[in-house]
Amino acid sequence: MKPFAPRLDLLRGRVDLNHGAGGRSTAQLIAQLFEPALRNPLLNTAEDAAVLPGLAAHGPASAAAASARLVVACDAHVVSPIFFPGGDLGSLAVHGTLNDLAMMGARPLYLSAAFILEEGFPLGDLHRLARSMGDAARAAGVAIVTGDTKVVERNKADGVFITTTGIGILDAELSLASSAARPGDRIIVSGSIGDHGIAVISRRESFAFDTSIVSDSADLTPLVRCVLEAGSTGVRVLRDPTRGGLATALNEIAHSSQVSLQIREEALVVKPQVHAACELLGLDPLYIANEGKVVLICNPAVAQAVLHAMRQHPLGADSAAIGEVCAGEPGSVVMQTRLGGWRLVDWLSGDPLPRIC
Amino acid sequence: MKPFAPRLDLLRGRVDLNHGAGGRSTAQLIAQLFEPALRNPLLNTAEDAAVLPGLAAHGPASAAAASARLVVACDAHVVSPIFFPGGDLGSLAVHGTLNDLAMMGARPLYLSAAFILEEGFPLGDLHRLARSMGDAARAAGVAIVTGDTKVVERNKADGVFITTTGIGILDAELSLASSAARPGDRIIVSGSIGDHGIAVISRRESFAFDTSIVSDSADLTPLVRCVLEAGSTGVRVLRDPTRGGLATALNEIAHSSQVSLQIREEALVVKPQVHAACELLGLDPLYIANEGKVVLICNPAVAQAVLHAMRQHPLGADSAAIGEVCAGEPGSVVMQTRLGGWRLVDWLSGDPLPRIC
């Protein structure tokens, strides 16, 4: 990423919606405000989850215990509306955090859940969300082990916000990292892009239009297990393209790995209804959030095996190889259009769809 | 606790401020809505932190790894105002969660932090809060390892909310639990009560009055280590009397342990300014939140040693034995007043001070 100019104005600046969009402004806020303030050797802001040292480092345990590396991920969920086609805030709060663990190759074990409620929020809706969370957690084989509930006055929140923190464990010698992409590696996406964002926006009052699109919100852990079984250490990077969409995930990888990514527009799967909605709203599906897709970078030697394994899984039936890693301009993402030209795929700037997750 | 009557109305009911006050309404919301929805064998809503099985249960590790029990605690922090005498939302978000870990006897290792920001919030204030968090975490020897930032539109939040999840480890064979109090045990409190709540309320616009009271917000881990070194397994219960104050913490213990707790009013330490503010506002210091105090139940054989150790520590200089556990009416808390009479100390009902933590 290019240096941020101008610098964040800590004297007179104010938070705007872009700071929460997952693009350049979010990265600037993290780099110039949170990182210096919270600085410690374990804080790694390049990933959505932290891989921690073996627990043996912390107390009287055997050397074998050192192999049990914890992975921790945390997500605040503020999606609006809270119920949308294909999901709701409750299941999303489970899937979103589990997927951050899955992207490090972790097996999820536990979740914590904190609810910030607005006075007047219907208990029936809260009940529906809580049951949806419980169902999603049980389906994923994880336990919600602790939580908290706070209530604020009317107009001091928006119904309900749910923050979940996930704890998983890394068994094997995996070292997935967004900095691990190498020239020659292949880029694979597990299916269609933009479904979640368009499903949510279709239910938002100000954007009311009809669509049959449902959110792809799902726990990606089982798909990731297939990927890692098929590709083993040939899999370098896993990323779920949520806020900011596929374009943002690819830019993060290109930046962290200091490589150039080249993708082909014709290889991308965009459902016709998503395409139509994007046309109508002036949006680009590359920047629309997904909640049940993974983009991965792997060694070309394992690419076919990985793609084959993914297509056998229901969550990866439409998987496609969309491009490759090159030694071009470090940090750049370029796309060959359907017409054969090349287009720069920049970081998200601005926030086309606030409160999408 | 007596059965809740009437039952929570999941059809027409709405969230009110009492549901977040930490008293009977919060307990009812947890028991009748969250517990059934999220049900799993590891969810223990009687404590503010979950003690999890040894990690060896989850994968290929040696028997020794089984001794490494994880402890997880989670708190959403919505205090208003965000800056108050003696602390701020940032340090409070660290202390609050670390203290939940400490109450299980855990050594804290890691924190996650999720920020929900309102559009328009000053970046300077966010910077101040983040630095305060970083300072509090480093002082406690814990690392903030991962986080998330979301932004919502104006009037859809209130400046900033911070949710932290803490992960700690339990080395020893401790089994602290609020159900472990036994008749004959002693009750000790680590100092004055009500300081935090009165400090916060003193800065709230609608309650503007002058006081020199500062919040007691502090990391209790070092004090708890002294307690456990002095009292070992003779220490049965540790609890930080936050929302709902000392009265609520004692009621929770009496309920979980099915015992009666008897305390003496004259043994309680209430600072004169806190007493005066409570008189003015019609509040009872027993129900006012603390953020740097511990109430503990211990075997009488270790009570003197524990009290002595606590008084040596700066956070426990004013520690006092305030009563004992009896075999009376299970779940009851009674207080001998200064005049010699007895008064029932009931659960908090209503919320005298919303958004205190």
XYZ file of C-alpha atoms in Angstrom:
714
model
C 0.000 0.000 0.000
C 1.240 3.496 -0.698
C 1.988 5.657 2.324
C -1.122 7.306 3.678
C -1.309 10.965 2.766
C -2.399 13.027 4.501
C -1.682 11.498 7.910
C -4.596 10.781 10.232
C -5.491 14.062 11.981
C -5.458 13.052 15.640
C -6.098 16.622 16.731
C -9.205 17.586 14.800
C -10.117 14.446 12.821
C -13.303 12.476 13.348
C -14.343 8.897 12.747
C -16.225 8.440 9.481
C -17.899 5.420 7.919
C -14.853 4.729 5.761
C -12.870 3.881 8.892
C -15.096 0.841 9.276
C -15.211 -0.219 5.628
C -12.184 -2.491 5.708
C -10.323 -0.578 3.007
C -7.602 2.026 3.024
C -9.101 4.198 5.789
C -9.428 1.217 8.110
C -5.833 0.242 7.404
C -4.735 3.814 8.130
C -6.641 3.909 11.421
C -4.988 0.662 12.484
C -1.515 1.663 11.349
C -1.489 5.212 12.732
C -3.703 4.986 15.812
C -4.243 1.447 17.139
C -0.877 -0.146 16.388
C 1.287 2.488 18.098
C -1.077 2.648 21.084
C -1.493 -1.081 21.655
C 1.970 -2.096 20.491
C 3.256 -5.454 21.722
C 5.262 -8.251 20.092
C 2.226 -10.494 19.513
C -0.028 -7.949 17.826
C -0.052 -8.811 14.124
C -2.449 -6.548 12.286
C -1.748 -8.142 8.906
C -4.103 -11.048 9.685
C -7.657 -11.289 11.025
C -6.550 -13.728 13.720
C -3.544 -14.011 16.018
C -1.497 -17.191 16.213
C 0.002 -17.381 19.688
C 3.038 -19.143 21.074
C 2.709 -22.622 22.547
C 1.204 -22.583 26.020
C 4.299 -24.291 27.376
C 5.989 -20.911 27.238
C 3.642 -19.738 29.994
C 4.032 -22.286 32.717
C 5.099 -25.644 33.963
C 4.158 -27.953 31.091
C 5.966 -30.503 29.005
C 7.612 -29.745 25.700
C 4.764 -31.544 23.972
C 2.346 -28.897 25.164
C 4.319 -26.368 23.162
C 2.771 -27.770 20.002
C -0.668 -26.567 21.056
C -0.715 -23.152 19.443
C -3.764 -21.048 20.217
C -5.401 -18.939 17.543
C -7.656 -16.031 18.540
C -9.963 -13.940 16.359
C -12.405 -11.194 17.246
C -15.218 -9.533 15.317
C -17.792 -6.907 16.179
C -20.962 -7.433 14.141
C -23.186 -4.449 13.386
C -24.998 -5.627 10.247
C -28.174 -3.761 9.330
C -30.804 -5.078 8.974
C -30.266 -7.835 11.522
C -32.393 -10.316 9.562
C -31.582 -10.734 5.866
C -32.093 -13.382 3.194
C -29.941 -16.388 4.043
C -28.944 -15.381 7.532
C -29.087 -13.000 10.459
C -26.817 -11.165 12.871
C -26.739 -14.220 15.175
C -25.428 -16.797 12.716
C -23.214 -14.172 11.066
C -21.579 -13.394 14.425
C -20.657 -17.083 14.704
C -19.584 -17.655 11.091
C -17.614 -14.411 10.798
C -15.341 -15.183 13.708
C -15.009 -18.911 12.986
C -13.937 -18.038 9.446
C -11.186 -15.768 10.734
C -9.876 -18.764 12.709
C -10.266 -21.056 9.697
C -8.145 -18.704 7.562
C -5.186 -19.492 9.816
C -5.921 -23.215 9.476
C -7.168 -23.439 13.060
C -9.697 -25.855 14.430
C -12.256 -23.720 16.327
C -13.089 -24.695 19.884
C -14.726 -21.865 21.802
C -16.560 -18.599 21.342
C -17.359 -15.730 23.678
C -20.302 -13.496 22.852
C -21.028 -9.953 24.046
C -24.364 -8.293 23.358
C -24.864 -4.533 23.360
C -28.614 -3.956 23.351
C -30.652 -0.829 22.743
C -33.424 -0.165 25.231
C -36.724 -1.103 23.592
C -35.326 -3.872 21.370
C -37.910 -6.661 21.074
C -37.085 -9.689 23.232
C -38.574 -11.910 20.526
C -35.974 -10.712 18.020
C -33.217 -11.207 20.575
C -34.470 -14.727 21.212
C -34.466 -15.483 17.490
C -30.884 -14.184 17.162
C -29.681 -16.119 20.196
C -31.193 -19.342 18.875
C -29.610 -18.710 15.500
C -26.237 -18.245 17.225
C -26.691 -21.408 19.261
C -27.646 -23.397 16.159
C -24.692 -22.071 14.159
C -22.262 -22.805 16.992
C -23.551 -26.338 17.552
C -23.468 -27.047 13.817
C -19.825 -25.968 13.801
C -19.028 -28.047 16.876
C -17.961 -25.059 18.956
C -19.154 -24.044 22.396
C -20.175 -20.510 23.360
C -18.562 -20.571 26.779
C -18.998 -17.108 28.216
C -20.677 -13.816 27.421
C -21.853 -10.449 28.557
C -24.953 -8.311 28.109
C -25.089 -4.531 28.303
C -28.042 -2.261 27.632
C -27.828 1.371 26.512
C -30.569 3.970 26.258
C -32.753 4.460 23.184
C -30.901 6.003 20.229
C -27.533 5.149 21.795
C -27.238 1.919 19.786
C -29.134 0.339 16.893
C -31.096 -2.656 18.144
C -28.270 -5.020 18.923
C -24.556 -5.401 18.243
C -22.845 -8.749 18.843
C -19.111 -9.117 19.352
C -17.674 -12.622 19.276
C -14.168 -13.815 20.025
C -13.140 -17.236 18.814
C -10.435 -19.478 20.195
C -9.031 -22.299 18.112
C -6.057 -24.547 18.048
C -3.461 -25.220 15.391
C -2.466 -28.878 15.384
C -0.106 -29.154 12.523
C 2.953 -27.343 11.297
C 0.891 -24.895 9.308
C 2.192 -21.412 8.725
C -0.430 -19.731 6.605
C 0.150 -15.994 6.298
C -0.911 -13.285 3.931
C 2.801 -12.592 3.413
C 3.452 -16.090 2.019
C 2.403 -15.645 -1.642
C 5.229 -16.278 -4.142
C 5.467 -15.574 -7.881
C 4.075 -18.514 -9.829
C 1.503 -19.390 -7.161
C -2.121 -19.858 -8.221
C -5.165 -17.915 -6.973
C -8.389 -19.851 -6.340
C -11.788 -18.570 -5.180
C -14.379 -20.939 -3.726
C -17.395 -19.649 -5.675
C -19.535 -16.684 -6.628
C -18.750 -13.242 -5.239
C -20.963 -10.490 -3.822
C -23.881 -12.629 -2.622
C -23.785 -11.544 1.026
C -23.561 -7.822 0.411
C -26.327 -7.818 -2.167
C -28.585 -9.979 0.025
C -28.189 -7.551 2.939
C -28.631 -4.443 0.847
C -31.739 -5.904 -0.776
C -33.423 -5.761 2.629
C -32.355 -2.287 3.549
C -35.236 0.145 3.392
C -33.539 2.753 1.307
C -32.431 0.189 -1.270
C -35.620 -1.848 -1.446
C -35.566 -3.976 -4.573
C -36.465 -7.552 -5.236
C -33.825 -10.190 -5.566
C -33.660 -13.900 -4.962
C -30.056 -13.615 -3.775
C -29.344 -15.079 -0.342
C -26.301 -14.453 1.810
C -23.537 -17.062 1.551
C -22.936 -16.786 5.344
C -21.405 -20.126 6.336
C -18.770 -21.755 8.504
C -15.825 -22.317 6.158
C -13.936 -24.655 8.496
C -14.971 -27.894 6.742
C -14.039 -26.518 3.317
C -10.691 -25.336 4.652
C -9.997 -28.819 6.049
C -10.528 -30.222 2.515
C -8.202 -27.586 1.093
C -5.454 -28.346 3.606
C -5.800 -32.107 3.199
C -5.462 -31.757 -0.562
C -2.808 -29.044 -0.638
C -0.960 -29.474 2.661
C 1.876 -26.985 3.034
C 1.510 -26.084 -0.654
C -1.339 -23.835 0.504
C 0.267 -20.465 1.354
C -2.545 -17.999 2.066
C -6.221 -18.309 2.992
C -8.428 -15.258 3.242
C -12.166 -14.710 3.505
C -13.115 -11.738 1.367
C -15.593 -9.997 3.690
C -15.696 -6.189 4.070
C -14.234 -4.637 0.962
C -14.796 -7.830 -1.010
C -12.390 -9.862 -3.113
C -10.550 -6.752 -4.310
C -9.596 -5.784 -0.759
C -8.526 -9.314 0.208
C -6.296 -9.539 -2.877
C -4.777 -6.127 -2.213
C -3.978 -7.132 1.371
C -2.224 -10.267 0.145
C -0.336 -8.406 -2.596
C 0.764 -5.802 -0.066
C 1.780 -8.275 2.670
C 3.619 -10.575 0.256
C 5.103 -7.732 -1.821
C 4.016 -9.398 -5.044
C 1.658 -8.570 -7.897
C -1.568 -10.518 -8.356
C -3.073 -10.996 -11.802
C -6.646 -12.188 -12.131
C -8.953 -12.815 -15.083
C -12.391 -11.228 -15.059
C -13.884 -14.078 -17.097
C -12.874 -16.591 -14.402
C -14.851 -14.799 -11.679
C -18.258 -16.238 -10.838
C -20.884 -13.507 -10.380
C -24.506 -14.623 -10.183
C -26.784 -12.875 -12.703
C -28.935 -11.347 -9.942
C -25.825 -9.990 -8.198
C -24.589 -8.618 -11.488
C -27.972 -6.985 -12.133
C -28.148 -5.474 -8.634
C -24.617 -4.122 -8.953
C -25.478 -2.504 -12.291
C -28.570 -0.935 -10.746
C -26.714 0.396 -7.708
C -23.497 1.345 -9.452
C -21.458 -1.161 -7.450
C -18.603 -3.438 -8.439
C -18.958 -7.069 -7.253
C -15.209 -7.151 -6.612
C -15.778 -4.816 -3.643
C -18.912 -6.457 -2.231
C -18.655 -8.480 0.988
C -18.841 -12.261 1.101
C -19.348 -14.293 4.281
C -18.912 -17.843 3.024
C -16.133 -17.688 0.475
C -12.417 -18.232 0.658
C -9.720 -16.942 -1.653
C -6.491 -18.897 -1.483
C -2.991 -18.798 -2.856
C -1.223 -22.087 -3.430
C 1.830 -23.608 -5.007
C 1.036 -24.507 -8.655
C 2.010 -28.123 -7.938
C -1.023 -28.591 -5.668
C -3.480 -26.259 -7.447
C -5.319 -28.953 -9.387
C -5.669 -31.215 -6.344
C -6.916 -28.319 -4.211
C -9.416 -27.197 -6.840
C -10.679 -30.743 -7.263
C -11.117 -31.208 -3.513
C -12.920 -27.877 -3.172
C -15.385 -28.696 -5.926
C -16.361 -31.899 -4.139
C -17.487 -29.840 -1.130
C -20.915 -28.166 -1.170
C -19.372 -24.839 -0.094
C -16.861 -24.971 -2.928
C -18.850 -26.426 -5.829
C -18.233 -23.338 -7.979
C -14.560 -22.983 -7.126
C -12.402 -21.537 -9.865
C -8.762 -20.718 -10.517
C -8.871 -16.995 -11.175
C -5.269 -16.013 -11.696
C -1.733 -16.138 -10.464
C 0.957 -14.423 -8.489
C 3.552 -12.497 -10.480
C 6.758 -10.640 -9.833
C 5.320 -7.362 -11.153
C 4.837 -4.097 -9.245
C 4.868 -5.180 -5.556
C 1.508 -4.670 -3.879
C -0.486 -4.350 -7.078
C -3.565 -6.242 -8.217
C -4.432 -6.191 -11.910
C -7.291 -7.790 -13.806
C -7.503 -8.838 -17.411
C -10.965 -7.727 -18.496
C -13.323 -9.730 -20.663
C -12.263 -7.508 -23.545
C -8.632 -8.464 -23.058
C -7.412 -5.178 -21.582
C -5.833 -4.740 -18.147
C -7.364 -2.831 -15.278
C -5.849 -1.904 -11.922
C -7.902 -3.316 -9.022
C -7.226 -0.745 -6.308
C -7.986 -0.824 -2.584
C -11.513 0.012 -1.627
C -11.796 3.703 -0.953
C -15.014 5.063 0.440
C -17.662 2.702 1.728
C -20.250 1.621 -0.839
C -22.154 -0.517 1.673
C -21.782 0.445 5.325
C -22.789 -2.030 8.050
C -22.661 -5.101 5.870
C -21.272 -7.355 8.628
C -32.967 -16.656 43.887
C -36.695 -17.005 43.866
C -38.264 -18.156 40.605
C -38.810 -15.276 38.243
C -42.432 -14.217 38.075
C -43.761 -13.313 35.637
C -41.739 -15.161 33.004
C -39.882 -13.141 30.377
C -42.399 -12.183 27.668
C -40.662 -13.358 24.502
C -43.664 -12.426 22.385
C -44.265 -8.802 23.289
C -41.498 -7.956 25.777
C -38.760 -5.416 25.134
C -35.260 -4.894 26.433
C -35.082 -2.326 29.218
C -32.165 -0.837 31.114
C -32.699 -3.282 33.987
C -31.676 -6.143 31.709
C -28.191 -4.667 31.680
C -27.947 -3.765 35.352
C -26.495 -7.050 36.536
C -29.320 -7.776 38.965
C -32.419 -9.905 38.839
C -33.538 -8.847 35.333
C -30.129 -9.665 33.889
C -30.207 -13.057 35.586
C -33.685 -13.669 34.189
C -32.615 -12.716 30.650
C -29.699 -15.125 30.884
C -31.714 -17.952 32.421
C -34.766 -17.717 30.190
C -33.378 -16.482 26.879
C -29.614 -16.935 26.459
C -29.056 -20.206 28.322
C -31.697 -22.249 26.469
C -30.647 -20.790 23.106
C -26.888 -21.181 23.490
C -26.988 -24.352 25.599
C -23.848 -26.470 25.612
C -22.003 -28.415 28.307
C -19.292 -25.783 28.807
C -21.545 -22.746 29.227
C -21.521 -21.886 32.921
C -23.505 -18.745 33.531
C -22.875 -18.785 37.285
C -19.408 -17.266 36.808
C -18.061 -14.281 34.860
C -15.431 -16.470 33.206
C -15.368 -19.987 31.776
C -12.797 -22.537 32.894
C -12.219 -24.908 29.987
C -10.946 -28.463 29.802
C -7.254 -29.129 29.290
C -6.172 -28.616 25.703
C -4.987 -32.229 25.556
C -8.632 -33.192 25.159
C -8.600 -31.515 21.755
C -5.686 -33.046 19.966
C -2.468 -34.942 19.955
C -0.700 -33.664 23.038
C 0.878 -35.262 26.044
C -0.903 -35.849 29.324
C 1.061 -32.971 30.804
C -0.663 -30.547 28.456
C -3.943 -31.474 30.079
C -2.921 -29.406 33.092
C -3.059 -26.237 31.008
C -6.627 -25.163 31.597
C -7.747 -22.123 29.648
C -9.929 -19.489 31.252
C -11.946 -17.109 29.064
C -13.855 -13.975 30.065
C -15.696 -11.420 27.951
C -17.041 -7.957 28.734
C -18.730 -5.292 26.661
C -17.926 -1.837 28.033
C -20.395 1.003 27.467
C -19.535 3.349 30.340
C -20.760 6.923 30.012
C -18.975 9.299 30.153
C -15.940 7.616 28.610
C -13.514 9.725 30.642
C -14.106 9.858 34.393
C -12.058 10.606 37.517
C -9.538 7.818 38.002
C -9.957 6.120 34.635
C -11.565 5.894 31.239
C -13.297 3.416 28.969
C -9.931 2.192 27.639
C -8.322 1.161 30.910
C -11.678 -0.042 32.235
C -12.069 -2.361 29.231
C -8.740 -3.936 30.147
C -9.238 -4.080 33.923
C -12.819 -5.331 33.764
C -11.984 -8.390 31.722
C -8.694 -9.145 33.466
C -10.532 -9.069 36.781
C -13.043 -11.640 35.562
C -10.092 -13.911 34.794
C -8.480 -13.144 38.152
C -11.663 -14.176 39.985
C -11.122 -17.732 38.712
C -7.490 -17.579 39.876
C -6.223 -17.384 36.294
C -3.038 -15.783 35.095
C -4.059 -13.481 32.205
C -2.162 -13.808 28.934
C -4.054 -12.278 26.032
C -6.822 -9.850 25.197
C -8.853 -9.230 22.072
C -10.459 -5.819 21.613
C -13.387 -4.837 19.391
C -14.326 -1.196 18.873
C -17.766 -0.077 17.764
C -17.449 3.587 16.819
C -20.065 6.216 16.111
C -19.518 8.305 12.991
C -18.197 11.694 14.083
C -16.378 10.474 17.207
C -13.190 12.529 17.670
C -10.062 10.639 16.635
C -8.194 12.388 19.453
C -10.474 10.802 22.032
C -10.094 7.415 20.364
C -6.339 7.832 20.438
C -6.424 8.697 24.141
C -8.560 5.614 24.866
C -6.356 3.320 22.788
C -3.222 4.554 24.569
C -4.926 4.060 27.908
C -5.782 0.480 26.887
C -2.250 -0.184 25.734
C -0.800 1.216 28.961
C -3.182 -0.837 31.125
C -2.441 -4.013 29.183
C 1.332 -3.555 29.313
C 1.175 -2.757 33.040
C -0.701 -6.027 33.541
C 1.742 -7.961 31.392
C -0.886 -9.008 28.859
C -0.827 -8.609 25.096
C -3.728 -7.298 23.033
C -3.306 -9.747 20.178
C -6.198 -9.109 17.808
C -9.082 -6.742 17.339
C -11.761 -5.337 15.117
C -13.160 -1.904 14.292
C -16.662 -1.189 13.079
C -18.268 2.199 12.461
C -22.008 2.920 12.591
C -23.881 6.029 11.548
C -24.483 9.013 13.836
C -27.018 8.313 16.593
C -26.671 4.555 16.084
C -24.115 4.242 18.885
C -22.778 6.522 21.616
C -19.223 7.545 20.821
C -17.474 4.248 21.334
C -18.118 0.830 22.871
C -15.219 -1.522 23.573
C -15.637 -5.264 23.987
C -12.663 -7.205 25.301
C -12.203 -10.939 25.667
C -9.464 -12.188 27.951
C -7.663 -15.509 27.836
C -5.785 -16.774 30.841
C -4.342 -19.969 32.153
C -4.884 -21.828 35.381
C -1.654 -23.416 36.566
C -2.562 -24.925 39.841
C -5.244 -27.183 41.148
C -7.527 -24.283 41.930
C -11.256 -24.769 41.841
C -12.694 -21.427 42.817
C -16.429 -21.247 42.229
C -19.275 -19.134 43.497
C -20.907 -22.395 44.602
C -18.051 -23.264 46.985
C -19.007 -21.217 50.083
C -19.603 -23.341 53.204
C -21.134 -22.454 56.593
C -18.443 -21.132 58.902
C -16.429 -19.542 56.061
C -15.381 -15.922 56.408
C -16.241 -13.026 54.066
C -13.525 -10.457 53.291
C -13.701 -7.327 51.134
C -10.529 -5.658 49.853
C -11.476 -2.065 50.682
C -13.987 0.731 50.327
C -17.127 0.225 48.267
C -18.910 2.409 45.725
C -15.952 4.488 44.546
C -16.206 3.625 40.854
C -19.916 4.221 40.488
C -19.833 7.525 42.304
C -16.780 8.701 40.333
C -18.551 7.992 37.034
C -21.847 9.500 38.083
C -20.091 12.611 39.326
C -19.106 13.335 35.726
C -22.451 12.673 34.165
C -24.112 15.879 33.045
C -27.432 15.271 34.687
C -25.805 14.460 38.022
C -23.169 17.168 38.044
C -21.821 17.540 41.549
C -18.360 17.974 42.947
C -16.547 15.126 44.530
C -12.933 14.174 45.001
C -13.800 10.495 44.568
C -11.858 8.653 41.887
C -12.684 5.298 40.356
C -10.930 2.293 41.875
C -10.503 0.767 38.373
C -7.473 -1.535 38.664
C -6.084 -4.887 37.628
C -6.745 -7.151 40.615
C -4.467 -9.967 39.445
C -1.531 -9.072 41.735
C -3.799 -8.808 44.794
C -5.410 -12.148 43.947
C -1.963 -13.773 43.709
C -1.272 -12.578 47.285
C -4.626 -13.954 48.417
C -4.002 -17.349 46.849
C -0.448 -17.570 48.148
C -1.676 -16.844 51.672
C -4.877 -18.872 51.590
C -4.191 -21.552 48.999
C -7.125 -23.928 48.603
C -8.697 -22.445 51.734
C -9.907 -19.655 49.444
C -13.295 -20.807 48.098
C -14.819 -17.915 46.160
C -13.467 -14.725 44.587
C -15.783 -12.174 43.077
C -15.379 -8.595 41.851
C -18.450 -6.624 42.880
C -19.001 -4.597 39.702
C -22.513 -3.928 38.305
C -25.010 -4.222 41.133
C -22.277 -3.715 43.708
C -21.365 -5.781 46.754
C -25.002 -6.680 47.443
C -25.368 -8.360 44.060
C -22.065 -10.238 44.313
C -23.032 -11.563 47.751
C -26.485 -12.604 46.539
C -24.948 -14.489 43.628
C -22.652 -16.363 45.977
C -25.452 -17.116 48.471
C -27.617 -18.371 45.631
C -24.936 -20.482 43.939
C -23.690 -21.995 47.205
C -27.184 -22.347 48.738
C -26.036 -20.750 51.958
C -26.889 -17.632 53.922
C -24.401 -14.780 54.171
C -24.330 -12.519 57.228
C -22.444 -9.252 57.066
C -21.955 -6.377 59.514
C -22.635 -2.835 58.328
C -20.031 -1.387 60.677
C -17.310 -3.507 59.056
C -17.935 -2.033 55.586
C -15.618 0.727 54.444
C -17.482 3.563 52.722
C -15.546 6.748 52.052
C -17.209 9.894 53.469
C -17.560 11.455 49.988
C -19.200 8.286 48.657
C -21.502 8.211 51.654
C -22.405 11.871 51.092
C -23.038 11.389 47.360
C -25.207 8.350 48.072
C -27.262 10.329 50.578
C -27.703 13.116 48.065
C -28.732 10.791 45.231
C -30.762 8.354 47.321
C -28.414 5.475 46.548
C -27.141 2.631 48.699
C -23.361 2.030 48.473
C -24.029 -1.705 48.705
C -25.452 -1.558 45.170
C -22.856 0.753 43.605
C -20.315 -0.692 41.171
C -16.664 -1.207 42.035
C -13.928 -1.923 39.487
C -10.950 -2.604 41.703
C -12.287 -4.545 44.654
C -12.602 -8.223 45.428
C -14.955 -9.935 47.842
C -13.818 -13.377 48.888
C -15.018 -16.318 50.906
C -12.430 -18.416 52.701
C -12.045 -21.173 55.227
C -11.797 -19.603 58.736
C -8.446 -21.341 59.241
C -6.814 -19.140 56.590
C -8.827 -15.940 57.105
C -6.249 -14.137 59.249
C -3.375 -15.014 56.934
C -5.370 -13.895 53.875
C -6.416 -10.626 55.518
C -2.857 -9.941 56.588
C -1.513 -10.597 53.093
C -4.170 -8.392 51.500
C -3.403 -5.469 53.792
C 0.248 -5.581 52.728
C -0.796 -4.953 49.123
C -1.599 -1.397 47.967
C -4.875 -2.555 46.395
C -5.956 -4.214 49.647
C -4.732 -1.809 52.317
C -8.270 -1.295 53.646
C -9.275 -4.962 53.534
C -11.740 -6.016 56.203
C -13.507 -9.150 57.363
C -17.154 -8.223 56.977
C -19.056 -11.346 57.967
C -19.488 -15.038 57.619
C -21.305 -17.821 55.881
C -24.173 -19.418 57.810
C -26.539 -22.309 57.387
C -29.606 -20.030 57.450
C -32.170 -19.498 54.677
C -30.349 -20.684 51.512
C -29.681 -17.865 49.062
C -30.211 -15.068 51.565
C -27.949 -12.177 52.480
C -28.593 -10.358 55.745
C -26.820 -7.417 57.331
C -26.573 -6.433 60.967
C -27.043 -2.673 60.954
C -25.061 -0.196 63.036
C -28.048 -0.060 65.379
C -27.896 -3.804 65.943
C -30.973 -4.776 63.927
C -31.007 -7.110 60.915
C -31.832 -6.105 57.382
C -32.330 -8.285 54.312
C -29.906 -7.344 51.522
C -31.894 -8.260 48.436
C -30.838 -8.542 44.789
C -30.608 -5.301 42.916
C -33.886 -4.574 41.229
C -34.124 -1.668 38.860
C -30.993 0.097 37.726
C -29.900 3.035 39.857
C -26.895 3.801 37.647
C -27.102 2.659 34.041
C -23.930 2.459 31.924
C -21.519 2.386 34.824
C -19.125 -0.065 33.131
